[in-house]
PDB file of C-alpha atoms in Angstrom:
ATOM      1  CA  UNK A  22     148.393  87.420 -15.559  1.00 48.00           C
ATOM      2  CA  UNK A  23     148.358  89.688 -12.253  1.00 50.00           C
ATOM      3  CA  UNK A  24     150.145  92.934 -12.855  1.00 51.00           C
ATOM      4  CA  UNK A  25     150.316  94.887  -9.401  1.00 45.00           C
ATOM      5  CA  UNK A  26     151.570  98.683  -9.756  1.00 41.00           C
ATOM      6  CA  UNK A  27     154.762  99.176  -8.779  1.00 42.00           C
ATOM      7  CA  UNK A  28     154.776 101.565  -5.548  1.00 38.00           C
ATOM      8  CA  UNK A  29     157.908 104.115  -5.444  1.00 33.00           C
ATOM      9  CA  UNK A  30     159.633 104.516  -2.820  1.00 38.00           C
ATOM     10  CA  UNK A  31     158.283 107.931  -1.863  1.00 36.00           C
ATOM     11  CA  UNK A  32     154.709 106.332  -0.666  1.00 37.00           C
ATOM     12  CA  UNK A  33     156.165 103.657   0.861  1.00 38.00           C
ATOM     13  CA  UNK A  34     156.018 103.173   4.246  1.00 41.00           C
ATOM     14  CA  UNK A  35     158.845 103.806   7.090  1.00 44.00           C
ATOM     15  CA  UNK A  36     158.306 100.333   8.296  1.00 45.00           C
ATOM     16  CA  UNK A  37     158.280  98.622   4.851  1.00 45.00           C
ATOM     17  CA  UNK A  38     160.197  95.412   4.186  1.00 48.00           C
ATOM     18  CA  UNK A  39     162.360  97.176   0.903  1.00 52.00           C
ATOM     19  CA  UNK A  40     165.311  99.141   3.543  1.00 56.00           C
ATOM     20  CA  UNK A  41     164.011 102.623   2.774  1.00 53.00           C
ATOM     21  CA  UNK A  42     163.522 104.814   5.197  1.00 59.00           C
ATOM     22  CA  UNK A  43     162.351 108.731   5.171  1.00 61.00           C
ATOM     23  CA  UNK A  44     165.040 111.069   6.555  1.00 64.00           C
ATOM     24  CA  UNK A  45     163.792 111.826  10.540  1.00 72.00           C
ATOM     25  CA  UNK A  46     161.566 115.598  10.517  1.00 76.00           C
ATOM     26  CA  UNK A  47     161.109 115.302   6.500  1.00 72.00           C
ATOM     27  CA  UNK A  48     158.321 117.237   6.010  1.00 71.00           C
ATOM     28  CA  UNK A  49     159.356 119.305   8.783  1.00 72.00           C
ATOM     29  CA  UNK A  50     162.334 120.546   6.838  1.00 69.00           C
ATOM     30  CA  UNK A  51     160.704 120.644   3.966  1.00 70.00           C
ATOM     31  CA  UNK A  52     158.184 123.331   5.402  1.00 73.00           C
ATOM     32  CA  UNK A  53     160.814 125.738   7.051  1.00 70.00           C
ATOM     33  CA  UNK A  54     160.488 128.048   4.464  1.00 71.00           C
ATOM     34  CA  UNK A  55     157.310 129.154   6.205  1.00 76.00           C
ATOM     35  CA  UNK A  56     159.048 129.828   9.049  1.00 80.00           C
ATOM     36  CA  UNK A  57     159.799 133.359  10.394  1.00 84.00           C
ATOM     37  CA  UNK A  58     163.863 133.563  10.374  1.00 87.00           C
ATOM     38  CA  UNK A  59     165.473 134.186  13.531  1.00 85.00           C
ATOM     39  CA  UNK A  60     167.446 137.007  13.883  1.00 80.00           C
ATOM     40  CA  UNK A  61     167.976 138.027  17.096  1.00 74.00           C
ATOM     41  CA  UNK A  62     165.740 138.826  20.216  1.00 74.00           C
ATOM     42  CA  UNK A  63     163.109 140.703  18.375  1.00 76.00           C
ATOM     43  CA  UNK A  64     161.751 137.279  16.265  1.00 83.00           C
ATOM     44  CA  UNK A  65     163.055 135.361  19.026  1.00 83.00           C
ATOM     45  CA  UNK A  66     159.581 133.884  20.501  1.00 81.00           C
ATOM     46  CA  UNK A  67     157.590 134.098  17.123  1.00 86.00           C
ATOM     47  CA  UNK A  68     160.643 131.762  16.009  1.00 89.00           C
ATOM     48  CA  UNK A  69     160.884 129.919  18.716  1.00 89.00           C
ATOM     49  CA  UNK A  70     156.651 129.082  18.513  1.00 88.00           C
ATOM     50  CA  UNK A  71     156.960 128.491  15.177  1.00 90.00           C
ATOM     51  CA  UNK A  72     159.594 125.633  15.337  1.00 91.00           C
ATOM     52  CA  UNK A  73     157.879 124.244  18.186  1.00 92.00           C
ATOM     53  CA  UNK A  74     154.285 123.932  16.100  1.00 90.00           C
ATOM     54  CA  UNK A  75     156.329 122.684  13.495  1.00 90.00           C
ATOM     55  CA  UNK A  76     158.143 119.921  14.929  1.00 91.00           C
ATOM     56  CA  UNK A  77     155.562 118.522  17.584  1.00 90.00           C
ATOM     57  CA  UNK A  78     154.031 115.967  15.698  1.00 87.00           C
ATOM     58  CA  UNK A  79     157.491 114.072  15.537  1.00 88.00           C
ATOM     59  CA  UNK A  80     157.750 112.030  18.352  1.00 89.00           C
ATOM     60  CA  UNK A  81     160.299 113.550  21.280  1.00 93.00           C
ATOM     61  CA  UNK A  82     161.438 116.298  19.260  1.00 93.00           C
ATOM     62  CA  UNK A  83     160.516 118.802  21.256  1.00 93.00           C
ATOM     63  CA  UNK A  84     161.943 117.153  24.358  1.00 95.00           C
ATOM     64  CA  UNK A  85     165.201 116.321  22.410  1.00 95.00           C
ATOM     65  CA  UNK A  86     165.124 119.750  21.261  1.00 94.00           C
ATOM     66  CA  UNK A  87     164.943 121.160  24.795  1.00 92.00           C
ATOM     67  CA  UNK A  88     167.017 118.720  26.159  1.00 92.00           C
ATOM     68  CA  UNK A  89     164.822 117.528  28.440  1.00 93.00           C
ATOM     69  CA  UNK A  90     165.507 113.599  26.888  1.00 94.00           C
ATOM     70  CA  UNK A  91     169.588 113.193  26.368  1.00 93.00           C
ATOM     71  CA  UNK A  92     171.635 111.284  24.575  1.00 93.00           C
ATOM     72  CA  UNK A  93     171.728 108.705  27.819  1.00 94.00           C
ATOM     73  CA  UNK A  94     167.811 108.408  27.765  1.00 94.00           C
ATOM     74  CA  UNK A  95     166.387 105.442  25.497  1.00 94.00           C
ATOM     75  CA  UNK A  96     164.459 107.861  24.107  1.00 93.00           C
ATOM     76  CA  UNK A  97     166.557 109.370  22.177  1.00 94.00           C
ATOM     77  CA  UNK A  98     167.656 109.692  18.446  1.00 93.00           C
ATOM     78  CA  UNK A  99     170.672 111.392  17.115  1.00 93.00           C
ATOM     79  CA  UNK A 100     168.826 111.086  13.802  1.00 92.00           C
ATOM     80  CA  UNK A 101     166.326 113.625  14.980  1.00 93.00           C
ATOM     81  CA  UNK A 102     168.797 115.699  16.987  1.00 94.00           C
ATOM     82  CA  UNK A 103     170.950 116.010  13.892  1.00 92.00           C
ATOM     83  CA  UNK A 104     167.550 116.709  11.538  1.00 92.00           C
ATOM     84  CA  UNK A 105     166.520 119.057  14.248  1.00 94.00           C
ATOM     85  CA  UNK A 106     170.016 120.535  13.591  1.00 91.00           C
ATOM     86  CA  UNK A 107     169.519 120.914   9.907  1.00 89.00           C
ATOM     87  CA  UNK A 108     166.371 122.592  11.030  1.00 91.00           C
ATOM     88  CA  UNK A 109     167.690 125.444  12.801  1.00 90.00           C
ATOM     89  CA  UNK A 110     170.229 125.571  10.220  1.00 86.00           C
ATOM     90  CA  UNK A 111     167.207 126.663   7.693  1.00 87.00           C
ATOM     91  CA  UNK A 112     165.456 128.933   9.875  1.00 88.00           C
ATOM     92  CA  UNK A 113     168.182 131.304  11.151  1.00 87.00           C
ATOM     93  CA  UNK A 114     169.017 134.196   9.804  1.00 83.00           C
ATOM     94  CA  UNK A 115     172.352 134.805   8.359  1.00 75.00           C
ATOM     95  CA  UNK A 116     173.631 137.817  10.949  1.00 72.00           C
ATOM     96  CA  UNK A 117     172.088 135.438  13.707  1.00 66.00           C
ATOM     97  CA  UNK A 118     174.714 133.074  12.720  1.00 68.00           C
ATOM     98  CA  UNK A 119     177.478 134.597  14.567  1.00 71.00           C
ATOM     99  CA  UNK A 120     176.675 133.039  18.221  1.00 67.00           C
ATOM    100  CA  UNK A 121     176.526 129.189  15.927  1.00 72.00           C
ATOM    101  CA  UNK A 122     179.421 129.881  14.306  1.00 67.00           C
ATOM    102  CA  UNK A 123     182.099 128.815  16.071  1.00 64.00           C
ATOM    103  CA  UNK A 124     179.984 125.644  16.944  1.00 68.00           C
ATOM    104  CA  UNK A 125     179.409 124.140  13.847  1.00 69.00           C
ATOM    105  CA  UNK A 126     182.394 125.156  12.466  1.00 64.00           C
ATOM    106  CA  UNK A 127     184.631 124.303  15.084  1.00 65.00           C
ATOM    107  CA  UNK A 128     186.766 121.297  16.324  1.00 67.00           C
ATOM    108  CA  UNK A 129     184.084 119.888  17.370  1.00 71.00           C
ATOM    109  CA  UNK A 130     181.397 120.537  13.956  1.00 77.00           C
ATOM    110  CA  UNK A 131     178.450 120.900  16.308  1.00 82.00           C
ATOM    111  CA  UNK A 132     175.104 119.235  14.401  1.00 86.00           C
ATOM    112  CA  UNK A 133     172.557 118.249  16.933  1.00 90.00           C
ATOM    113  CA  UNK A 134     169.828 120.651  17.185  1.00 90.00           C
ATOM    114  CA  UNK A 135     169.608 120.291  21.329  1.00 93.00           C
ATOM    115  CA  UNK A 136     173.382 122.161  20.991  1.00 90.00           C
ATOM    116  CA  UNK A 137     172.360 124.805  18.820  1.00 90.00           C
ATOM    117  CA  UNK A 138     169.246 125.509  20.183  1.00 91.00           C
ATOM    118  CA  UNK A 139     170.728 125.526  23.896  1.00 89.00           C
ATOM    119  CA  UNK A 140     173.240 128.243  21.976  1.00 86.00           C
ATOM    120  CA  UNK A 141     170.201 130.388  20.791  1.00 86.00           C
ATOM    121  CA  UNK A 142     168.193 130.227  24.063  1.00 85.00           C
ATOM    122  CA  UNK A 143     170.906 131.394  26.560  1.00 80.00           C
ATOM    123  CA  UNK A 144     170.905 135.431  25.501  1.00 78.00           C
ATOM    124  CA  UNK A 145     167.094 134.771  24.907  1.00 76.00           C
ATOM    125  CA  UNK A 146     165.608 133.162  27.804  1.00 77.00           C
ATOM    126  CA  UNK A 147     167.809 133.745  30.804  1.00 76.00           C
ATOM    127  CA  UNK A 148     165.788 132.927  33.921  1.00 75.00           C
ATOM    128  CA  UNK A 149     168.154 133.729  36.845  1.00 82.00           C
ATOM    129  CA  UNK A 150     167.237 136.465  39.021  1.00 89.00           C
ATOM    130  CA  UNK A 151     168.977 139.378  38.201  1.00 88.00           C
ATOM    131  CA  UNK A 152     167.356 139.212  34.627  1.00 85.00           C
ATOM    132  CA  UNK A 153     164.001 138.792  36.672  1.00 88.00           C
ATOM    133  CA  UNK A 154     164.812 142.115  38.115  1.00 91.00           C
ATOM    134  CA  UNK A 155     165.362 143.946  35.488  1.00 90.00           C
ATOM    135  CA  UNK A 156     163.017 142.892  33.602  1.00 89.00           C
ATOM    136  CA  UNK A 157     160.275 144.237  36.424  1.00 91.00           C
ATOM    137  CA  UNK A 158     162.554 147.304  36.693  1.00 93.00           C
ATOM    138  CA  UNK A 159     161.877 147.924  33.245  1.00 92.00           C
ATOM    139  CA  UNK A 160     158.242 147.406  33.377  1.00 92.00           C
ATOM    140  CA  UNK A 161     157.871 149.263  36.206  1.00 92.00           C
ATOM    141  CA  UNK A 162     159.851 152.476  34.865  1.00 92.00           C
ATOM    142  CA  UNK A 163     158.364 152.225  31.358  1.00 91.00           C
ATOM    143  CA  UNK A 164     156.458 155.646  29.878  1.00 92.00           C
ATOM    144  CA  UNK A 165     154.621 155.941  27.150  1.00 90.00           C
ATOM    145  CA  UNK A 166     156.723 159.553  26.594  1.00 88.00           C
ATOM    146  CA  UNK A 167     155.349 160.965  23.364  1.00 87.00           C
ATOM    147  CA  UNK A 168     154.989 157.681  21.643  1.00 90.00           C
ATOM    148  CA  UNK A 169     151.772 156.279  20.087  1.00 90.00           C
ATOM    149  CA  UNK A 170     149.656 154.029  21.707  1.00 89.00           C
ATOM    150  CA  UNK A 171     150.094 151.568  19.415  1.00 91.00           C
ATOM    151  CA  UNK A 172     153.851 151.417  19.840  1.00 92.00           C
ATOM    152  CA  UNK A 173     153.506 151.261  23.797  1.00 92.00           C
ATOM    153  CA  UNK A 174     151.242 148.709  23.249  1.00 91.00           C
ATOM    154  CA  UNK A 175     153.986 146.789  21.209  1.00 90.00           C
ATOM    155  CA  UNK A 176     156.493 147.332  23.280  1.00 90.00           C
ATOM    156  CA  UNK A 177     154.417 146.334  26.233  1.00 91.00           C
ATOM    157  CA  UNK A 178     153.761 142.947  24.463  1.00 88.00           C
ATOM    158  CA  UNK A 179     157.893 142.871  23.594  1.00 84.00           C
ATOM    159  CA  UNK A 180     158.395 143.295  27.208  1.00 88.00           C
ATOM    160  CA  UNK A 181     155.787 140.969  28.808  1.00 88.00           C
ATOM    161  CA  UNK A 182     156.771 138.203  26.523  1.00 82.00           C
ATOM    162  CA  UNK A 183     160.257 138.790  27.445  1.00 81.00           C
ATOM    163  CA  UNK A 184     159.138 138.879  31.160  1.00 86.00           C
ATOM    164  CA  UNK A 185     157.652 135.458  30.330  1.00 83.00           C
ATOM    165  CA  UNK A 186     160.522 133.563  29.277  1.00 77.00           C
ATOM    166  CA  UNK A 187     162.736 135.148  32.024  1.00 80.00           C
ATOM    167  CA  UNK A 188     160.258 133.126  34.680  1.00 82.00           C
ATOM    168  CA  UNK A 189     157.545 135.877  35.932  1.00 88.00           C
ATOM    169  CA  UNK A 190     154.605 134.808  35.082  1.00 88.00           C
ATOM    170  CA  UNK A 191     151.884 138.492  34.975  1.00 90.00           C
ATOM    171  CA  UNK A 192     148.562 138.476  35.610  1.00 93.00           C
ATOM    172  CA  UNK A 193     146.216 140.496  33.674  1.00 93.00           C
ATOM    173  CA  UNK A 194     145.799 142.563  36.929  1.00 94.00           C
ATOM    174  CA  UNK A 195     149.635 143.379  36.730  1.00 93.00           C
ATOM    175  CA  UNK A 196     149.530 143.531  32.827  1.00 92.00           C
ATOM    176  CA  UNK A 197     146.885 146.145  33.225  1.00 92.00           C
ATOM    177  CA  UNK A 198     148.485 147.852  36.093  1.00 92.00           C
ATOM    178  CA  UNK A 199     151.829 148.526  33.970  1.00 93.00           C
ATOM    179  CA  UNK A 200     150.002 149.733  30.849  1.00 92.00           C
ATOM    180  CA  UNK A 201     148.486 152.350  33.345  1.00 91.00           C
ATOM    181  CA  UNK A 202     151.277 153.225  34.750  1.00 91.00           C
ATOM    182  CA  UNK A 203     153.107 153.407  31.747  1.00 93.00           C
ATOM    183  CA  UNK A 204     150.352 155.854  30.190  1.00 91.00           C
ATOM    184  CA  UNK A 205     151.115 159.459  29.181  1.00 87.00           C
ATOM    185  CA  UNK A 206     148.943 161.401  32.586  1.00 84.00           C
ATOM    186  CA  UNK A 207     146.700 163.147  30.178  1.00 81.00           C
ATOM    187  CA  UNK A 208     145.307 159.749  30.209  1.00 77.00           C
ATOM    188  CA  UNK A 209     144.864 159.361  33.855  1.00 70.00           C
ATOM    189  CA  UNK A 210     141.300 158.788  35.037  1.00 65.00           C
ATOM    190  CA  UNK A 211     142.200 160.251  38.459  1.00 59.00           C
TER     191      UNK A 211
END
């Protein structure tokens, strides 16, 4: 008599002949506790990293995510959008709630991830040219003003990562030239 163990449906395969199938970005989910919550422009990029490490061995979930592959593209799976959904869901902060609100609650009960996280982004990430300008403006009038170094150096960081997602891309020459500028003049050199 051959007795074979019985396999459970957790170690099973996705592509297994029995019909069961793992929910898309299941681990994923499972591991956005680690996450840092978003709430609001200060964990914005740390958050936004962090869900991007998280999800990018799932194939096109970052693309779905960022819209880059739509729901016309063959590419594409509502499963994941709607996982990716359940994602964000998890990893934003309650007070940062306020801009989904009216999306998932609304007529239309918004649940993809690609419309949330288009929701999030715009405050975050605006790229059009006005926000480029004053986002140099503010470099270039920053001063360190009786704070520590340590906090200009944070807010320098704040400000070049905001620079970042707002299109300008700094090179250390410029980086460098802004923290100078930005110094208290008992630290000038000249």
């Amino acid at each position: 008599m051959d007795i074979k163990p019985r396999r459970t449906p957790s170690v099973m395969a996705e592509g297994s002949d029995n019909g069961y199938r793992r929910p898309p970005l299941n681990s994923q989910l499972k591991s956005s506790g680690m996450i840092t919550k978003l709430h609001g422009g200060d964990t914005w990029q740390v958050w936004k990293i962090q869900i991007f490490n998280l999800i990018q061995t799932a194939p096109n979930a970052e693309e779905i995510l960022t819209g880059e592959i739509q729901e016309s593209d063959p590419d594409y799976s509502l499963a994941i959008d709607i996982a990716l959904g359940s994602l964000i869901g998890q990893t934003v902060q309650v007070d940062a709630l306020g801009s989904l609100a009216l999306s998932i609650n609304g007529p239309k009960r918004e649940k993809r991830g690609s419309a949330l996280y288009a929701i999030l982004r715009s405050p975050h990430e605006r790229t059009d040219e006005a926000t480029q300008r004053q986002m140099l403006g503010t470099l270039a009038t920053l001063r360190q003003n009786g704070i520590s170094l340590d906090f200009l150096f944070q807010l320098l960081n704040v400000t070049f990562s905001k620079a970042f997602s707002a299109g300008i891309e700094l090179t250390e020459g410029m980086r460098r030239s802004y923290l100078m500028s930005s110094l208290d003049p008992r630290y000038s050199v000249f």
